[in-house]
């Protein structure tokens, strides 16, 4: 069975809106589009490239799909070649025209469609797509969560965990990587069960 990967760039206060450019997503009057660009360095770039190894499908929300479809078909380089070649699956509440080659609209039962992708592909990656990510988190329809956390605070903007989270256990699957500019890479796998609770006062008494 294949894996569903969620890949996100986020600030320290959880904002993941428009990391790539000023006009990427200005919804809600967001004025910090492109906040990631000044913090990119060779470690971030190398790890982003490494994270795409084995990727054999893209799964995107409608807004991110529109952004990607307007950019990547006209871009050059290895990432453009990969994204243009891969099959792309789009989650949308409407019935949009998908003009990017290799694009397919998911059916109305998104949960069932995502489960089918696990049988069809080894490594399906969700990039951006914050609204759609909330659905995946709520339904636990993911297997890996990769977060690049950047050392800035923005105070407003769309958040990584924004109304879609249910109590969930995750497990760190490799050592955390820090870049020279302070970005921190964390890779998690979905774990069984829900978070446990305890009583810290008992620990204090033992100490």
PDB file of C-alpha atoms in Angstrom:
ATOM      1  CA  UNK A   1       0.000   0.000   0.000  1.00  0.00           C
ATOM      2  CA  UNK A   2       1.280   3.452  -0.902  1.00  0.00           C
ATOM      3  CA  UNK A   3       1.779   6.486   1.304  1.00  0.00           C
ATOM      4  CA  UNK A   4       0.074   9.890   1.429  1.00  0.00           C
ATOM      5  CA  UNK A   5       2.625  12.582   2.306  1.00  0.00           C
ATOM      6  CA  UNK A   6       1.674  16.074   3.518  1.00  0.00           C
ATOM      7  CA  UNK A   7       4.531  18.528   2.862  1.00  0.00           C
ATOM      8  CA  UNK A   8       4.254  22.020   4.334  1.00  0.00           C
ATOM      9  CA  UNK A   9       6.343  25.105   5.022  1.00  0.00           C
ATOM     10  CA  UNK A  10       5.301  26.970   8.157  1.00  0.00           C
ATOM     11  CA  UNK A  11       6.358  29.821  10.382  1.00  0.00           C
ATOM     12  CA  UNK A  12       7.003  29.245  14.069  1.00  0.00           C
ATOM     13  CA  UNK A  13       3.459  30.432  14.824  1.00  0.00           C
ATOM     14  CA  UNK A  14       1.958  27.990  12.321  1.00  0.00           C
ATOM     15  CA  UNK A  15       1.297  30.251   9.327  1.00  0.00           C
ATOM     16  CA  UNK A  16       1.657  28.360   6.044  1.00  0.00           C
ATOM     17  CA  UNK A  17      -0.027  30.817   3.675  1.00  0.00           C
ATOM     18  CA  UNK A  18       1.833  31.893   0.532  1.00  0.00           C
ATOM     19  CA  UNK A  19       5.416  30.950   1.389  1.00  0.00           C
ATOM     20  CA  UNK A  20       6.556  31.178  -2.220  1.00  0.00           C
ATOM     21  CA  UNK A  21       5.699  34.630  -3.514  1.00  0.00           C
ATOM     22  CA  UNK A  22       3.869  37.950  -2.972  1.00  0.00           C
ATOM     23  CA  UNK A  23       0.923  37.093  -5.235  1.00  0.00           C
ATOM     24  CA  UNK A  24       0.619  33.421  -4.349  1.00  0.00           C
ATOM     25  CA  UNK A  25      -2.336  33.848  -1.976  1.00  0.00           C
ATOM     26  CA  UNK A  26      -3.445  37.265  -0.704  1.00  0.00           C
ATOM     27  CA  UNK A  27      -6.754  36.039   0.718  1.00  0.00           C
ATOM     28  CA  UNK A  28      -7.692  37.794   3.938  1.00  0.00           C
ATOM     29  CA  UNK A  29      -5.387  40.712   3.100  1.00  0.00           C
ATOM     30  CA  UNK A  30      -2.293  38.589   3.684  1.00  0.00           C
ATOM     31  CA  UNK A  31       0.709  40.794   2.944  1.00  0.00           C
ATOM     32  CA  UNK A  32       3.667  38.525   3.724  1.00  0.00           C
ATOM     33  CA  UNK A  33       3.575  36.347   0.619  1.00  0.00           C
ATOM     34  CA  UNK A  34       7.056  35.047  -0.128  1.00  0.00           C
ATOM     35  CA  UNK A  35       8.144  34.921   3.517  1.00  0.00           C
ATOM     36  CA  UNK A  36      10.109  31.713   2.877  1.00  0.00           C
ATOM     37  CA  UNK A  37      12.359  33.145   0.149  1.00  0.00           C
ATOM     38  CA  UNK A  38      14.848  35.076   2.337  1.00  0.00           C
ATOM     39  CA  UNK A  39      15.419  31.976   4.477  1.00  0.00           C
ATOM     40  CA  UNK A  40      16.152  29.439   1.730  1.00  0.00           C
ATOM     41  CA  UNK A  41      19.679  28.045   1.884  1.00  0.00           C
ATOM     42  CA  UNK A  42      21.600  25.061   0.529  1.00  0.00           C
ATOM     43  CA  UNK A  43      20.367  22.721   3.257  1.00  0.00           C
ATOM     44  CA  UNK A  44      16.715  23.563   2.661  1.00  0.00           C
ATOM     45  CA  UNK A  45      17.147  23.249  -1.096  1.00  0.00           C
ATOM     46  CA  UNK A  46      18.937  19.926  -0.828  1.00  0.00           C
ATOM     47  CA  UNK A  47      16.365  18.455   1.546  1.00  0.00           C
ATOM     48  CA  UNK A  48      13.455  19.633  -0.592  1.00  0.00           C
ATOM     49  CA  UNK A  49      15.009  17.865  -3.570  1.00  0.00           C
ATOM     50  CA  UNK A  50      15.634  14.737  -1.502  1.00  0.00           C
ATOM     51  CA  UNK A  51      12.040  14.746  -0.296  1.00  0.00           C
ATOM     52  CA  UNK A  52      10.816  14.441  -3.878  1.00  0.00           C
ATOM     53  CA  UNK A  53      12.672  11.214  -4.525  1.00  0.00           C
ATOM     54  CA  UNK A  54      10.162   8.480  -5.198  1.00  0.00           C
ATOM     55  CA  UNK A  55       7.252  10.907  -5.607  1.00  0.00           C
ATOM     56  CA  UNK A  56       4.891   9.428  -8.181  1.00  0.00           C
ATOM     57  CA  UNK A  57       1.742  11.571  -7.835  1.00  0.00           C
ATOM     58  CA  UNK A  58       0.555  14.985  -6.656  1.00  0.00           C
ATOM     59  CA  UNK A  59      -2.645  15.495  -4.660  1.00  0.00           C
ATOM     60  CA  UNK A  60      -3.726  19.122  -4.478  1.00  0.00           C
ATOM     61  CA  UNK A  61      -6.536  21.338  -3.294  1.00  0.00           C
ATOM     62  CA  UNK A  62      -8.147  23.551  -5.911  1.00  0.00           C
ATOM     63  CA  UNK A  63      -6.394  26.819  -4.968  1.00  0.00           C
ATOM     64  CA  UNK A  64      -2.920  25.273  -4.901  1.00  0.00           C
ATOM     65  CA  UNK A  65      -3.674  23.448  -8.139  1.00  0.00           C
ATOM     66  CA  UNK A  66      -4.553  26.729  -9.846  1.00  0.00           C
ATOM     67  CA  UNK A  67      -1.320  28.327  -8.575  1.00  0.00           C
ATOM     68  CA  UNK A  68       0.783  25.371  -9.730  1.00  0.00           C
ATOM     69  CA  UNK A  69      -1.013  25.066 -13.078  1.00  0.00           C
ATOM     70  CA  UNK A  70      -0.319  28.718 -13.788  1.00  0.00           C
ATOM     71  CA  UNK A  71       3.384  28.385 -13.039  1.00  0.00           C
ATOM     72  CA  UNK A  72       4.966  24.962 -13.478  1.00  0.00           C
ATOM     73  CA  UNK A  73       3.985  24.233 -17.121  1.00  0.00           C
ATOM     74  CA  UNK A  74       5.979  27.336 -18.118  1.00  0.00           C
ATOM     75  CA  UNK A  75       8.946  26.813 -15.776  1.00  0.00           C
ATOM     76  CA  UNK A  76      12.213  24.987 -16.301  1.00  0.00           C
ATOM     77  CA  UNK A  77      14.373  22.808 -14.087  1.00  0.00           C
ATOM     78  CA  UNK A  78      14.107  19.440 -12.399  1.00  0.00           C
ATOM     79  CA  UNK A  79      11.085  20.250 -10.220  1.00  0.00           C
ATOM     80  CA  UNK A  80       9.123  21.563 -13.209  1.00  0.00           C
ATOM     81  CA  UNK A  81       9.994  18.457 -15.209  1.00  0.00           C
ATOM     82  CA  UNK A  82       8.837  16.237 -12.353  1.00  0.00           C
ATOM     83  CA  UNK A  83       5.596  18.067 -11.629  1.00  0.00           C
ATOM     84  CA  UNK A  84       4.668  18.297 -15.301  1.00  0.00           C
ATOM     85  CA  UNK A  85       5.268  14.564 -15.768  1.00  0.00           C
ATOM     86  CA  UNK A  86       3.453  13.308 -12.670  1.00  0.00           C
ATOM     87  CA  UNK A  87      -0.273  12.500 -12.510  1.00  0.00           C
ATOM     88  CA  UNK A  88      -2.077  15.219 -10.571  1.00  0.00           C
ATOM     89  CA  UNK A  89      -5.259  14.672  -8.554  1.00  0.00           C
ATOM     90  CA  UNK A  90      -7.409  17.631  -7.529  1.00  0.00           C
ATOM     91  CA  UNK A  91      -9.906  17.940  -4.686  1.00  0.00           C
ATOM     92  CA  UNK A  92     -12.596  20.543  -5.366  1.00  0.00           C
ATOM     93  CA  UNK A  93     -16.176  21.216  -4.302  1.00  0.00           C
ATOM     94  CA  UNK A  94     -16.928  22.485  -7.817  1.00  0.00           C
ATOM     95  CA  UNK A  95     -16.363  21.001 -11.279  1.00  0.00           C
ATOM     96  CA  UNK A  96     -13.421  23.006 -12.616  1.00  0.00           C
ATOM     97  CA  UNK A  97     -11.757  22.650 -15.993  1.00  0.00           C
ATOM     98  CA  UNK A  98      -8.326  21.145 -15.408  1.00  0.00           C
ATOM     99  CA  UNK A  99      -5.995  22.211 -18.199  1.00  0.00           C
ATOM    100  CA  UNK A 100      -2.647  21.075 -16.767  1.00  0.00           C
ATOM    101  CA  UNK A 101      -1.696  17.852 -18.541  1.00  0.00           C
ATOM    102  CA  UNK A 102      -2.178  14.744 -16.454  1.00  0.00           C
ATOM    103  CA  UNK A 103      -4.782  16.249 -14.114  1.00  0.00           C
ATOM    104  CA  UNK A 104      -7.769  14.347 -12.742  1.00  0.00           C
ATOM    105  CA  UNK A 105     -10.616  15.626 -10.551  1.00  0.00           C
ATOM    106  CA  UNK A 106     -11.357  13.485  -7.510  1.00  0.00           C
ATOM    107  CA  UNK A 107     -14.892  12.216  -7.103  1.00  0.00           C
ATOM    108  CA  UNK A 108     -17.340  13.607  -4.519  1.00  0.00           C
ATOM    109  CA  UNK A 109     -16.313  11.004  -1.938  1.00  0.00           C
ATOM    110  CA  UNK A 110     -12.869  12.464  -1.305  1.00  0.00           C
ATOM    111  CA  UNK A 111     -12.036  10.058   1.507  1.00  0.00           C
ATOM    112  CA  UNK A 112     -12.666   7.030  -0.701  1.00  0.00           C
ATOM    113  CA  UNK A 113     -10.744   8.612  -3.576  1.00  0.00           C
ATOM    114  CA  UNK A 114      -7.703   9.287  -1.382  1.00  0.00           C
ATOM    115  CA  UNK A 115      -7.734   5.704  -0.129  1.00  0.00           C
ATOM    116  CA  UNK A 116      -7.784   4.514  -3.740  1.00  0.00           C
ATOM    117  CA  UNK A 117      -4.675   6.586  -4.452  1.00  0.00           C
ATOM    118  CA  UNK A 118      -2.806   4.516  -1.871  1.00  0.00           C
ATOM    119  CA  UNK A 119      -3.487   1.451  -4.019  1.00  0.00           C
ATOM    120  CA  UNK A 120      -2.481   3.215  -7.235  1.00  0.00           C
ATOM    121  CA  UNK A 121       0.706   5.059  -6.215  1.00  0.00           C
ATOM    122  CA  UNK A 122       3.641   4.467  -3.893  1.00  0.00           C
ATOM    123  CA  UNK A 123       4.227   8.066  -2.779  1.00  0.00           C
ATOM    124  CA  UNK A 124       1.495  10.649  -3.297  1.00  0.00           C
ATOM    125  CA  UNK A 125       2.458  14.106  -2.056  1.00  0.00           C
ATOM    126  CA  UNK A 126       0.153  16.890  -0.887  1.00  0.00           C
ATOM    127  CA  UNK A 127       1.909  20.257  -1.153  1.00  0.00           C
ATOM    128  CA  UNK A 128       0.343  23.441   0.228  1.00  0.00           C
ATOM    129  CA  UNK A 129      -3.425  22.955  -0.162  1.00  0.00           C
ATOM    130  CA  UNK A 130      -4.166  24.157   3.369  1.00  0.00           C
ATOM    131  CA  UNK A 131      -7.957  23.881   3.188  1.00  0.00           C
ATOM    132  CA  UNK A 132      -7.737  20.360   1.807  1.00  0.00           C
ATOM    133  CA  UNK A 133      -5.114  19.428   4.391  1.00  0.00           C
ATOM    134  CA  UNK A 134      -7.669  20.108   7.128  1.00  0.00           C
ATOM    135  CA  UNK A 135      -9.850  17.367   5.643  1.00  0.00           C
ATOM    136  CA  UNK A 136      -6.936  14.948   5.510  1.00  0.00           C
ATOM    137  CA  UNK A 137      -6.024  15.693   9.122  1.00  0.00           C
ATOM    138  CA  UNK A 138      -9.610  15.344  10.331  1.00  0.00           C
ATOM    139  CA  UNK A 139     -10.041  11.992   8.579  1.00  0.00           C
ATOM    140  CA  UNK A 140      -6.489  10.808   9.369  1.00  0.00           C
ATOM    141  CA  UNK A 141      -6.023  10.283   5.633  1.00  0.00           C
ATOM    142  CA  UNK A 142      -2.262  10.713   5.616  1.00  0.00           C
ATOM    143  CA  UNK A 143       0.767   8.608   6.419  1.00  0.00           C
ATOM    144  CA  UNK A 144       3.629  11.117   6.588  1.00  0.00           C
ATOM    145  CA  UNK A 145       3.752  14.741   7.711  1.00  0.00           C
ATOM    146  CA  UNK A 146       6.798  16.780   6.733  1.00  0.00           C
ATOM    147  CA  UNK A 147       7.116  20.254   8.225  1.00  0.00           C
ATOM    148  CA  UNK A 148       9.724  22.887   7.480  1.00  0.00           C
ATOM    149  CA  UNK A 149       9.440  25.304  10.419  1.00  0.00           C
ATOM    150  CA  UNK A 150      10.979  28.745   9.836  1.00  0.00           C
ATOM    151  CA  UNK A 151      12.183  31.091  12.613  1.00  0.00           C
ATOM    152  CA  UNK A 152       9.720  33.917  12.039  1.00  0.00           C
ATOM    153  CA  UNK A 153       6.379  34.973  13.542  1.00  0.00           C
ATOM    154  CA  UNK A 154       3.701  36.546  11.342  1.00  0.00           C
ATOM    155  CA  UNK A 155       0.707  36.741  13.651  1.00  0.00           C
ATOM    156  CA  UNK A 156      -1.892  36.252  10.915  1.00  0.00           C
ATOM    157  CA  UNK A 157      -2.516  34.080   7.887  1.00  0.00           C
ATOM    158  CA  UNK A 158      -3.810  30.602   7.170  1.00  0.00           C
ATOM    159  CA  UNK A 159      -2.527  28.052   9.640  1.00  0.00           C
ATOM    160  CA  UNK A 160      -1.247  24.499   9.244  1.00  0.00           C
ATOM    161  CA  UNK A 161      -3.555  23.211  11.967  1.00  0.00           C
ATOM    162  CA  UNK A 162      -6.717  25.237  11.509  1.00  0.00           C
ATOM    163  CA  UNK A 163      -9.912  23.457  12.427  1.00  0.00           C
ATOM    164  CA  UNK A 164      -9.091  20.095  10.888  1.00  0.00           C
ATOM    165  CA  UNK A 165      -7.130  18.478  13.674  1.00  0.00           C
ATOM    166  CA  UNK A 166      -8.398  15.560  15.732  1.00  0.00           C
ATOM    167  CA  UNK A 167      -6.400  14.005  18.595  1.00  0.00           C
ATOM    168  CA  UNK A 168      -3.661  12.085  16.805  1.00  0.00           C
ATOM    169  CA  UNK A 169      -0.355  10.454  17.691  1.00  0.00           C
ATOM    170  CA  UNK A 170       2.644  11.077  15.458  1.00  0.00           C
ATOM    171  CA  UNK A 171       6.130   9.606  15.612  1.00  0.00           C
ATOM    172  CA  UNK A 172       9.315  11.364  14.531  1.00  0.00           C
ATOM    173  CA  UNK A 173      10.927   9.091  11.932  1.00  0.00           C
ATOM    174  CA  UNK A 174      14.346  10.684  11.551  1.00  0.00           C
ATOM    175  CA  UNK A 175      16.546  13.168  13.412  1.00  0.00           C
ATOM    176  CA  UNK A 176      15.522  16.799  13.080  1.00  0.00           C
ATOM    177  CA  UNK A 177      17.588  18.757  10.544  1.00  0.00           C
ATOM    178  CA  UNK A 178      18.388  22.457  11.061  1.00  0.00           C
ATOM    179  CA  UNK A 179      19.535  24.711   8.247  1.00  0.00           C
ATOM    180  CA  UNK A 180      22.088  27.557   8.560  1.00  0.00           C
ATOM    181  CA  UNK A 181      19.273  30.109   8.344  1.00  0.00           C
ATOM    182  CA  UNK A 182      17.362  28.451  11.178  1.00  0.00           C
ATOM    183  CA  UNK A 183      14.736  26.424   9.322  1.00  0.00           C
ATOM    184  CA  UNK A 184      14.017  23.093  11.013  1.00  0.00           C
ATOM    185  CA  UNK A 185      12.898  19.982   9.134  1.00  0.00           C
ATOM    186  CA  UNK A 186      10.659  17.541  11.006  1.00  0.00           C
ATOM    187  CA  UNK A 187       9.379  14.336   9.432  1.00  0.00           C
ATOM    188  CA  UNK A 188       6.619  12.367  11.171  1.00  0.00           C
ATOM    189  CA  UNK A 189       4.647   9.232  10.514  1.00  0.00           C
ATOM    190  CA  UNK A 190       1.067   8.683  11.612  1.00  0.00           C
ATOM    191  CA  UNK A 191       0.997   6.485  14.714  1.00  0.00           C
ATOM    192  CA  UNK A 192      -1.743   4.385  16.267  1.00  0.00           C
ATOM    193  CA  UNK A 193      -4.082   5.605  18.973  1.00  0.00           C
ATOM    194  CA  UNK A 194      -4.723   9.000  20.475  1.00  0.00           C
ATOM    195  CA  UNK A 195      -2.599  11.072  22.856  1.00  0.00           C
ATOM    196  CA  UNK A 196      -2.459   9.810  26.414  1.00  0.00           C
ATOM    197  CA  UNK A 197      -2.672  11.898  29.575  1.00  0.00           C
ATOM    198  CA  UNK A 198      -0.976  11.766  32.937  1.00  0.00           C
ATOM    199  CA  UNK A 199      -0.362  13.652  36.146  1.00  0.00           C
ATOM    200  CA  UNK A 200       2.827  15.708  36.322  1.00  0.00           C
ATOM    201  CA  UNK A 201       2.434  16.198  40.082  1.00  0.00           C
ATOM    202  CA  UNK A 202       3.377  12.552  40.625  1.00  0.00           C
ATOM    203  CA  UNK A 203       6.606  13.120  38.709  1.00  0.00           C
ATOM    204  CA  UNK A 204       7.360  16.223  40.808  1.00  0.00           C
ATOM    205  CA  UNK A 205       6.931  14.236  44.029  1.00  0.00           C
ATOM    206  CA  UNK A 206       9.290  11.511  42.812  1.00  0.00           C
ATOM    207  CA  UNK A 207      11.933  14.155  42.066  1.00  0.00           C
TER     208      UNK A 207
END
